[in-house]
N, CA and C of each residue as an Amber inpcrd file, in Angstrom:
protein
   447
  47.2950000  67.8660000   3.2350000  48.3520000  68.8420000   3.0740000
  47.7440000  70.2090000   2.8130000  48.5160000  71.2060000   3.0540000
  48.0250000  72.5710000   2.8660000  47.9580000  72.9090000   1.3860000
  47.4170000  74.0820000   1.1210000  47.3290000  74.5580000  -0.2570000
  48.7070000  74.6980000  -0.8840000  49.7370000  74.8000000  -0.0830000
  51.0910000  74.9510000  -0.6170000  51.5360000  73.7160000  -1.4070000
  51.0310000  72.5440000  -1.0490000  51.4160000  71.3210000  -1.7610000
  50.1940000  70.5220000  -2.1960000  49.1530000  71.1900000  -2.5600000
  47.9300000  70.5270000  -2.9490000  48.1890000  69.5060000  -4.0610000
  47.6760000  68.2940000  -3.8780000  47.7370000  67.2180000  -4.8780000
  49.1670000  66.8370000  -5.2590000  50.1040000  66.9720000  -4.3350000
  51.4870000  66.5970000  -4.6390000  51.9950000  65.5300000  -3.6910000
  51.1390000  64.6360000  -3.2540000  51.5780000  63.5510000  -2.3820000
  52.5210000  62.6380000  -3.1490000  53.6570000  62.3820000  -2.5810000
  54.6630000  61.5460000  -3.2160000  54.6290000  60.1670000  -2.5660000
  54.1910000  59.1350000  -3.3030000  54.0800000  57.8000000  -2.7060000
  55.4270000  57.2480000  -2.2260000  56.5200000  57.6710000  -2.8240000
  57.8300000  57.2090000  -2.3700000  58.1620000  57.7780000  -0.9990000
  57.8050000  59.0330000  -0.7630000  58.0340000  59.6500000   0.5450000
  57.1540000  58.9760000   1.5880000  55.8940000  58.7620000   1.2670000
  54.9700000  58.1050000   2.2000000  55.4870000  56.7120000   2.5510000
  55.9420000  55.9790000   1.5640000  56.4730000  54.6340000   1.7970000
  57.7170000  54.6700000   2.6920000  58.5980000  55.6150000   2.4450000
  59.8160000  55.7460000   3.2610000  59.4630000  56.0630000   4.7070000
  58.5010000  56.9510000   4.9070000  58.0720000  57.3040000   6.2630000
  57.4550000  56.0880000   6.9400000  56.6480000  55.3430000   6.2260000
  56.0380000  54.1360000   6.7920000  57.1050000  53.1280000   7.2170000
  58.1710000  53.0150000   6.4450000  59.2610000  52.1070000   6.8030000
  59.9900000  52.5770000   8.0570000  60.1960000  53.8860000   8.1720000
  60.8220000  54.4320000   9.3760000  59.9500000  54.1790000  10.6050000
  58.6570000  54.3990000  10.4770000  57.7390000  54.1620000  11.5980000
  57.7730000  52.6810000  11.9950000  57.7860000  51.8070000  11.0180000
  57.8500000  50.3670000  11.2910000  59.1510000  50.0170000  12.0310000
  60.2510000  50.5960000  11.6120000  61.5420000  50.3400000  12.2630000
  61.5360000  50.8620000  13.6960000  60.9520000  52.0290000  13.9020000
  60.8590000  52.5910000  15.2510000  60.0500000  51.6590000  16.1420000
  58.9060000  51.2250000  15.6690000  58.0380000  50.3520000  16.4540000
  58.7010000  49.0080000  16.7540000  59.5640000  48.5510000  15.8720000
  60.2420000  47.2630000  16.0690000  61.4280000  47.3620000  17.0190000
  61.8010000  48.5720000  17.4140000  62.9850000  48.7690000  18.2390000
  62.8350000  48.3830000  19.6970000  61.6150000  48.1510000  20.1320000
  61.4140000  47.6910000  21.4970000  61.3240000  48.7780000  22.5580000
  61.3630000  50.0330000  22.1560000  61.2120000  51.1130000  23.1340000
  59.7440000  51.1940000  23.5540000  59.5230000  51.5480000  24.8020000
  58.1700000  51.7240000  25.3190000  57.4470000  52.7700000  24.4650000
  56.2620000  52.4410000  23.9410000  55.5330000  53.4190000  23.1170000
  55.2820000  54.7400000  23.8360000  55.1000000  54.7200000  25.1480000
  54.8900000  55.9740000  25.8710000  56.1550000  56.8310000  25.8890000
  57.3100000  56.2060000  25.9620000  58.5660000  56.9640000  25.8890000
  58.6740000  57.6240000  24.5190000  58.3380000  56.8820000  23.4840000
  58.3770000  57.4470000  22.1290000  57.3960000  58.6120000  22.0030000
  56.2260000  58.4820000  22.6040000  55.2460000  59.5730000  22.5730000
  55.7710000  60.8000000  23.3110000  56.4160000  60.5790000  24.4480000
  56.9500000  61.7040000  25.2210000  58.0310000  62.4550000  24.4520000
  58.9580000  61.7200000  23.8110000  60.0170000  62.4170000  23.0700000
  59.4450000  63.1260000  21.8470000  58.4430000  62.5190000  21.2270000
  57.7770000  63.1760000  20.0930000  57.1400000  64.4880000  20.5480000
  56.4200000  64.4270000  21.6590000  55.7530000  65.6200000  22.1590000
  56.7560000  66.6990000  22.5450000  57.8270000  66.3130000  23.2340000
  58.7970000  67.3300000  23.6830000  59.4890000  67.9950000  22.5060000
  59.9220000  67.2310000  21.5200000  60.5630000  67.8320000  20.3440000
  59.5890000  68.7610000  19.6260000  58.3380000  68.3530000  19.5270000
  57.3270000  69.1760000  18.8510000  57.0450000  70.4530000  19.6160000
  57.0560000  70.3880000  20.9540000  56.8880000  71.5950000  21.7550000
  58.0370000  72.5650000  21.5020000  59.2480000  72.0550000  21.5030000
  60.4250000  72.9060000  21.2830000  60.3400000  73.6050000  19.9300000
  59.9060000  72.8700000  18.9170000  59.8470000  73.4090000  17.5620000
  58.5780000  74.2090000  17.2860000  57.6570000  74.2490000  18.2350000
  56.4280000  75.0050000  18.0430000  55.5550000  74.4540000  16.9350000
  55.5250000  73.1310000  16.8130000  54.7540000  72.4860000  15.7490000
  53.3760000  72.0840000  16.2900000  52.3830000  72.9530000  16.0700000
  51.0580000  72.7020000  16.6410000  50.4110000  71.4040000  16.1570000
  50.5200000  71.0140000  14.8760000  49.8950000  69.7510000  14.4920000
  50.5500000  68.5440000  15.1600000  51.8620000  68.6030000  15.3640000
  52.5390000  67.4740000  16.0060000  52.2820000  67.4450000  17.5080000
  52.1640000  68.6080000  18.1430000  51.7900000  68.6330000  19.5550000
  50.3820000  68.0720000  19.7070000  49.4760000  68.5270000  18.8780000
  48.0930000  68.0620000  18.9030000  48.0180000  66.5410000  18.7020000
  48.6670000  66.0610000  17.6520000  48.6460000  64.6260000  17.3530000
  49.3870000  63.8250000  18.4220000  50.4720000  64.3860000  18.9540000
  51.2440000  63.6960000  19.9800000  50.4660000  63.4990000  21.2580000
  49.7260000  64.5170000  21.6660000  48.8910000  64.4020000  22.8630000
  47.8090000  63.3520000  22.6390000  47.1370000  63.4080000  21.4930000
  46.0750000  62.4490000  21.1960000  46.6110000  61.0150000  21.1700000
  47.7570000  60.8310000  20.5390000  48.3550000  59.4960000  20.4510000
  48.7970000  58.9910000  21.8190000  49.4020000  59.8620000  22.6070000
  49.8390000  59.4660000  23.9450000  48.6420000  59.0560000  24.8070000
  47.5400000  59.7750000  24.6780000  46.3290000  59.4160000  25.4250000
  45.8150000  58.0450000  24.9910000  45.8750000  57.7530000  23.7020000
  45.4500000  56.4290000  23.2150000  46.3290000  55.3190000  23.8030000
  47.5810000  55.6530000  24.1060000  48.4960000  54.6880000  24.7180000
  48.3870000  54.6710000  26.2420000  47.4470000  55.4380000  26.7980000
  47.2050000  55.4060000  28.2300000  47.8680000  56.5030000  29.0450000
  48.4640000  57.4870000  28.3780000  49.1150000  58.5690000  29.1080000
  48.0740000  59.4420000  29.8000000  48.4600000  60.0140000  30.9340000
  47.5380000  60.8410000  31.7120000  47.6520000  62.3120000  31.3280000
  46.5730000  63.0300000  31.5520000  46.5840000  64.4770000  31.3070000
  47.6320000  65.1650000  32.1710000  47.7350000  64.7440000  33.4280000
  48.6840000  65.3760000  34.3430000  50.1120000  65.3110000  33.7910000
  50.5210000  64.1440000  33.3320000  51.8760000  64.0150000  32.7860000
  52.0170000  64.7710000  31.4710000  51.0060000  64.7080000  30.6170000
  51.0750000  65.4170000  29.3410000  51.2040000  66.9220000  29.5420000
  50.5050000  67.4470000  30.5280000  50.5940000  68.8860000  30.8090000
  51.9620000  69.2640000  31.3640000  52.7080000  68.3010000  31.8450000
  53.9990000  68.5970000  32.4670000  55.2050000  68.2050000  31.6280000
  54.9960000  67.6960000  30.4270000  56.1340000  67.3520000  29.5680000
  57.0050000  68.5770000  29.3270000  56.3930000  69.7190000  29.1270000
  57.1330000  70.9520000  28.8610000  58.0330000  71.3380000  30.0370000
  57.6850000  70.8830000  31.2460000  58.4560000  71.2130000  32.4510000
  58.9180000  69.9380000  33.1540000  59.3340000  68.9600000  32.3920000
  59.6520000  67.6370000  32.9460000  60.7510000  67.6810000  34.0020000
  61.6570000  68.6220000  33.8970000  62.7420000  68.7150000  34.8880000
  62.2320000  69.1850000  36.2580000  61.0960000  69.8530000  36.2570000
  60.5710000  70.4800000  37.4660000  59.5490000  69.6150000  38.2040000
  59.3430000  68.3980000  37.7700000  58.3290000  67.5380000  38.3730000
  58.8690000  66.1350000  38.5870000  58.2890000  65.4490000  39.5400000
  58.6750000  64.0610000  39.8260000  57.7710000  63.0740000  39.1040000
  57.0140000  63.5230000  38.1310000  56.0460000  62.6650000  37.4490000
  56.6780000  61.6750000  36.4710000  57.9470000  61.8600000  36.1290000
  58.5760000  61.0370000  35.1060000  59.6600000  60.1590000  35.7110000
  59.7830000  58.9460000  35.1690000  60.8050000  58.0150000  35.6420000
  62.1870000  58.4950000  35.1920000  63.2170000  57.8960000  35.7660000
  64.5860000  58.2450000  35.3520000  64.8080000  57.9100000  33.8780000
  64.2480000  56.8100000  33.4110000  64.3830000  56.4400000  31.9980000
  63.6880000  57.4740000  31.1050000  62.4910000  57.8750000  31.4860000
  61.7790000  58.8950000  30.7100000  62.5330000  60.2160000  30.7140000
  63.1040000  60.5680000  31.8460000  63.8700000  61.8070000  31.9440000
  65.0960000  61.7550000  31.0260000  65.7420000  60.6150000  30.9740000
  66.9080000  60.4550000  30.0970000  66.4850000  60.5830000  28.6340000
  65.3550000  60.0020000  28.2800000  64.8570000  60.0950000  26.9070000
  64.4570000  61.5260000  26.5670000  63.8310000  62.2170000  27.4990000
  63.4470000  63.6150000  27.2740000  64.6800000  64.5130000  27.1360000
  65.6960000  64.2610000  27.9350000  66.9430000  65.0290000  27.8190000
  67.5860000  64.7870000  26.4510000  67.5590000  63.5510000  25.9970000
  68.0980000  63.2120000  24.6770000  67.3060000  63.9340000  23.5850000
  65.9830000  63.9200000  23.7040000  65.1430000  64.6060000  22.7120000
  65.4530000  66.0940000  22.6690000  65.5940000  66.7110000  23.8250000
  65.9030000  68.1410000  23.8650000  67.2740000  68.4340000  23.2640000
  68.2660000  67.6490000  23.6390000  69.6290000  67.8900000  23.1500000
  69.7080000  67.7250000  21.6340000  69.0080000  66.7250000  21.1040000
  69.0400000  66.4810000  19.6610000  68.2150000  67.5020000  18.8860000
  67.2390000  68.1020000  19.5370000  66.3390000  69.0470000  18.8700000
  66.8310000  70.4840000  18.9580000  67.4820000  70.8500000  20.0200000
  67.8640000  72.2460000  20.2540000  69.1560000  72.6590000  19.5340000
  69.4900000  72.0370000  18.4670000  70.7200000  72.3630000  17.7470000
  70.7440000  73.8180000  17.2870000  69.6060000  74.3360000  16.8730000
  69.5540000  75.7130000  16.3780000  69.7530000  76.7330000  17.4790000
  69.5970000  76.3280000  18.7260000  69.7560000  77.2550000  19.8500000
  71.2280000  77.4790000  20.2100000  72.1290000  76.8300000  19.5020000
  73.5420000  76.9310000  19.8380000  73.9300000  76.0180000  20.9910000
  73.0240000  75.1350000  21.3590000  73.3050000  74.1780000  22.4270000
  74.3570000  73.1800000  21.9400000  75.0230000  72.5140000  22.8570000
  76.1010000  71.6060000  22.4550000  75.6420000  70.3280000  21.7630000
  74.3640000  70.1150000  21.6560000  73.8760000  68.8720000  21.0550000
  73.8860000  67.7640000  22.0890000  73.9780000  66.5440000  21.6260000
  73.9400000  65.3920000  22.5270000  75.3460000  65.1780000  23.0900000
  75.5170000  65.5820000  24.3180000  76.8120000  65.4140000  24.9910000
  76.9930000  63.9670000  25.4270000  78.2140000  63.6170000  25.7920000
  78.4690000  62.2700000  26.3090000  77.6110000  61.9940000  27.5370000
  77.4520000  62.9940000  28.3770000  76.6540000  62.8310000  29.5950000
  75.1950000  62.4940000  29.2690000  74.6070000  63.2030000  28.3140000
  73.2240000  62.9510000  27.9120000  73.1140000  61.5590000  27.3000000
  74.0560000  61.2130000  26.4260000  74.0200000  59.9010000  25.7760000
  74.1740000  58.7780000  26.7990000  75.1340000  58.9130000  27.6910000
  75.3750000  57.8700000  28.6950000  74.1770000  57.6870000  29.6180000
  73.4910000  58.7730000  29.9550000  72.2870000  58.6560000  30.7900000
  71.2130000  57.8590000  30.0630000  71.0410000  58.1210000  28.7790000
  70.0520000  57.3650000  28.0010000  70.4900000  55.9080000  27.8480000
  71.7670000  55.7000000  27.5810000  72.2830000  54.3340000  27.3910000
  72.1940000  53.5030000  28.6700000  72.1360000  54.1520000  29.8120000
  71.9840000  53.4300000  31.0740000  70.5810000  52.8400000  31.2300000
  69.6200000  53.3460000  30.4490000  68.2280000  52.9010000  30.5870000
  67.6940000  52.1350000  29.3850000  68.3550000  52.2670000  28.2550000
  67.8400000  51.6810000  27.0220000  68.9390000  50.8860000  26.3290000
  68.5530000  49.7450000  25.7450000  69.5330000  48.9630000  24.9900000
  69.7390000  49.6090000  23.6140000  70.6260000  49.0370000  22.8370000
  70.9920000  49.6320000  21.5520000  69.8010000  49.7650000  20.6050000
  68.9690000  48.7380000  20.5260000  67.8010000  48.7870000  19.6380000
  66.8070000  49.8490000  20.1050000  66.5970000  49.9360000  21.4040000
  65.6830000  50.9440000  21.9350000  66.2240000  52.3540000  21.7000000
  67.5180000  52.5380000  21.9230000  68.1290000  53.8520000  21.6520000
  68.0040000  54.2280000  20.1810000  68.2100000  53.2520000  19.3220000
  68.0620000  53.5090000  17.8930000  66.6430000  53.9570000  17.5770000
  65.6650000  53.3010000  18.1870000  64.2640000  53.6750000  17.9700000
  63.9870000  55.0820000  18.4920000  64.5090000  55.3930000  19.6590000
  64.2850000  56.7210000  20.2510000  64.9440000  57.8060000  19.3980000
  66.1720000  57.5790000  18.9880000  66.8790000  58.5680000  18.1550000
  66.1490000  58.7500000  16.8230000  65.6940000  57.6640000  16.2360000
  64.9730000  57.7630000  14.9690000  63.6410000  58.4730000  15.1580000
  62.9570000  58.2240000  16.2740000  61.7090000  58.9390000  16.5790000
  61.9660000  60.4340000  16.7060000  63.0300000  60.8010000  17.3830000
  63.3760000  62.2220000  17.5340000  63.6450000  62.8370000  16.1580000
  64.4200000  62.1500000  15.3410000  64.7420000  62.6700000  14.0060000
  63.4930000  62.7740000  13.1390000  62.6320000  61.7590000  13.1700000
  61.4100000  61.7810000  12.3660000  60.4720000  62.8930000  12.8470000
  60.3970000  63.0850000  14.1460000  59.5830000  64.1680000  14.6850000
  60.0930000  65.5180000  14.1910000  61.3940000  65.7320000  14.2700000
  61.9690000  66.9860000  13.7760000  61.7050000  67.1630000  12.2860000
  61.7450000  66.0860000  11.5300000  61.4230000  66.0970000  10.1000000
  59.9920000  66.5880000   9.8900000  59.0430000  65.9770000  10.6100000
  57.6460000  66.3790000  10.4850000  57.4220000  67.8050000  10.9810000
  58.0930000  68.1650000  12.0650000  57.9550000  69.5360000  12.5830000
  58.3470000  70.5440000  11.5110000  59.4230000  70.2880000  10.8300000
  59.8940000  71.2280000   9.8150000  58.9760000  71.2550000   8.5910000
  58.4710000  70.1030000   8.1940000  57.5140000  70.0720000   7.0790000
  56.2540000  70.8490000   7.4550000  55.7300000  70.5780000   8.6390000
  54.5000000  71.2550000   9.0580000  54.6810000  72.7520000   9.1820000
  55.8130000  73.1940000   9.6990000  56.0650000  74.6380000   9.8090000
  56.2160000  75.2570000   8.4130000  56.8850000  74.5570000   7.5040000
  57.0600000  75.0570000   6.1390000  55.7240000  75.1880000   5.4180000
  54.8560000  74.1900000   5.6160000  53.5560000  74.1780000   4.9310000
  52.4770000  74.9370000   5.6910000  52.8220000  75.4640000   6.8500000
  51.9010000  76.2020000   7.7000000  50.6760000  75.3720000   8.0760000
  50.9130000  74.1030000   8.3630000  49.8360000  73.2280000   8.8270000
  49.3490000  73.7090000  10.1840000  48.0960000  73.4520000  10.4860000
  47.4980000  73.8560000  11.7520000  47.1400000  72.6340000  12.5780000
  47.0510000  72.8210000  13.8840000  46.6590000  71.7400000  14.7790000
  45.3170000  71.1730000  14.3650000  45.1630000  69.8730000  14.5270000
  43.9140000  69.2060000  14.1810000  43.9480000  68.5350000  12.8250000
  44.9210000  68.8900000  12.0190000  45.0670000  68.2450000  10.7050000
  46.1120000  67.1360000  10.8280000  45.9890000  66.1160000  10.0340000
  46.9660000  65.0380000  10.0200000  47.3840000  64.7500000   8.5850000
  48.4690000  64.0520000   8.4710000  48.9750000  63.7030000   7.1420000
  48.0420000  62.7450000   6.4620000
């Protein structure tokens, strides 16, 4: 953690985050889809540590540089499957609330629901929310890319 919260690690918060991560992993969503939504939300929020960690994690899961470089422009490329596109649209809609965007419309939700079952959708939505949580913590603490929790 940064100097802003030096020596203030809260074991209850760490435990809660670990439980959320466990629930996400148990949801049955493709780990690469989860990595893509994490990366896209982090790009939108300008969270350099989460973008950095997201790219590294996606590569460990077998993601290619070509696709990672194009997550920011996923609508403009044919590199992503329809399911991935639906998940990325969901991530953007859920993340861009501050932009005055309408949030997750029925159309966005239905597109995602056409590709993912209820447990997978729950995992994806929770991943998006957890990513936004980390993005906001990192921006508040002025964390820099290359550092991890």
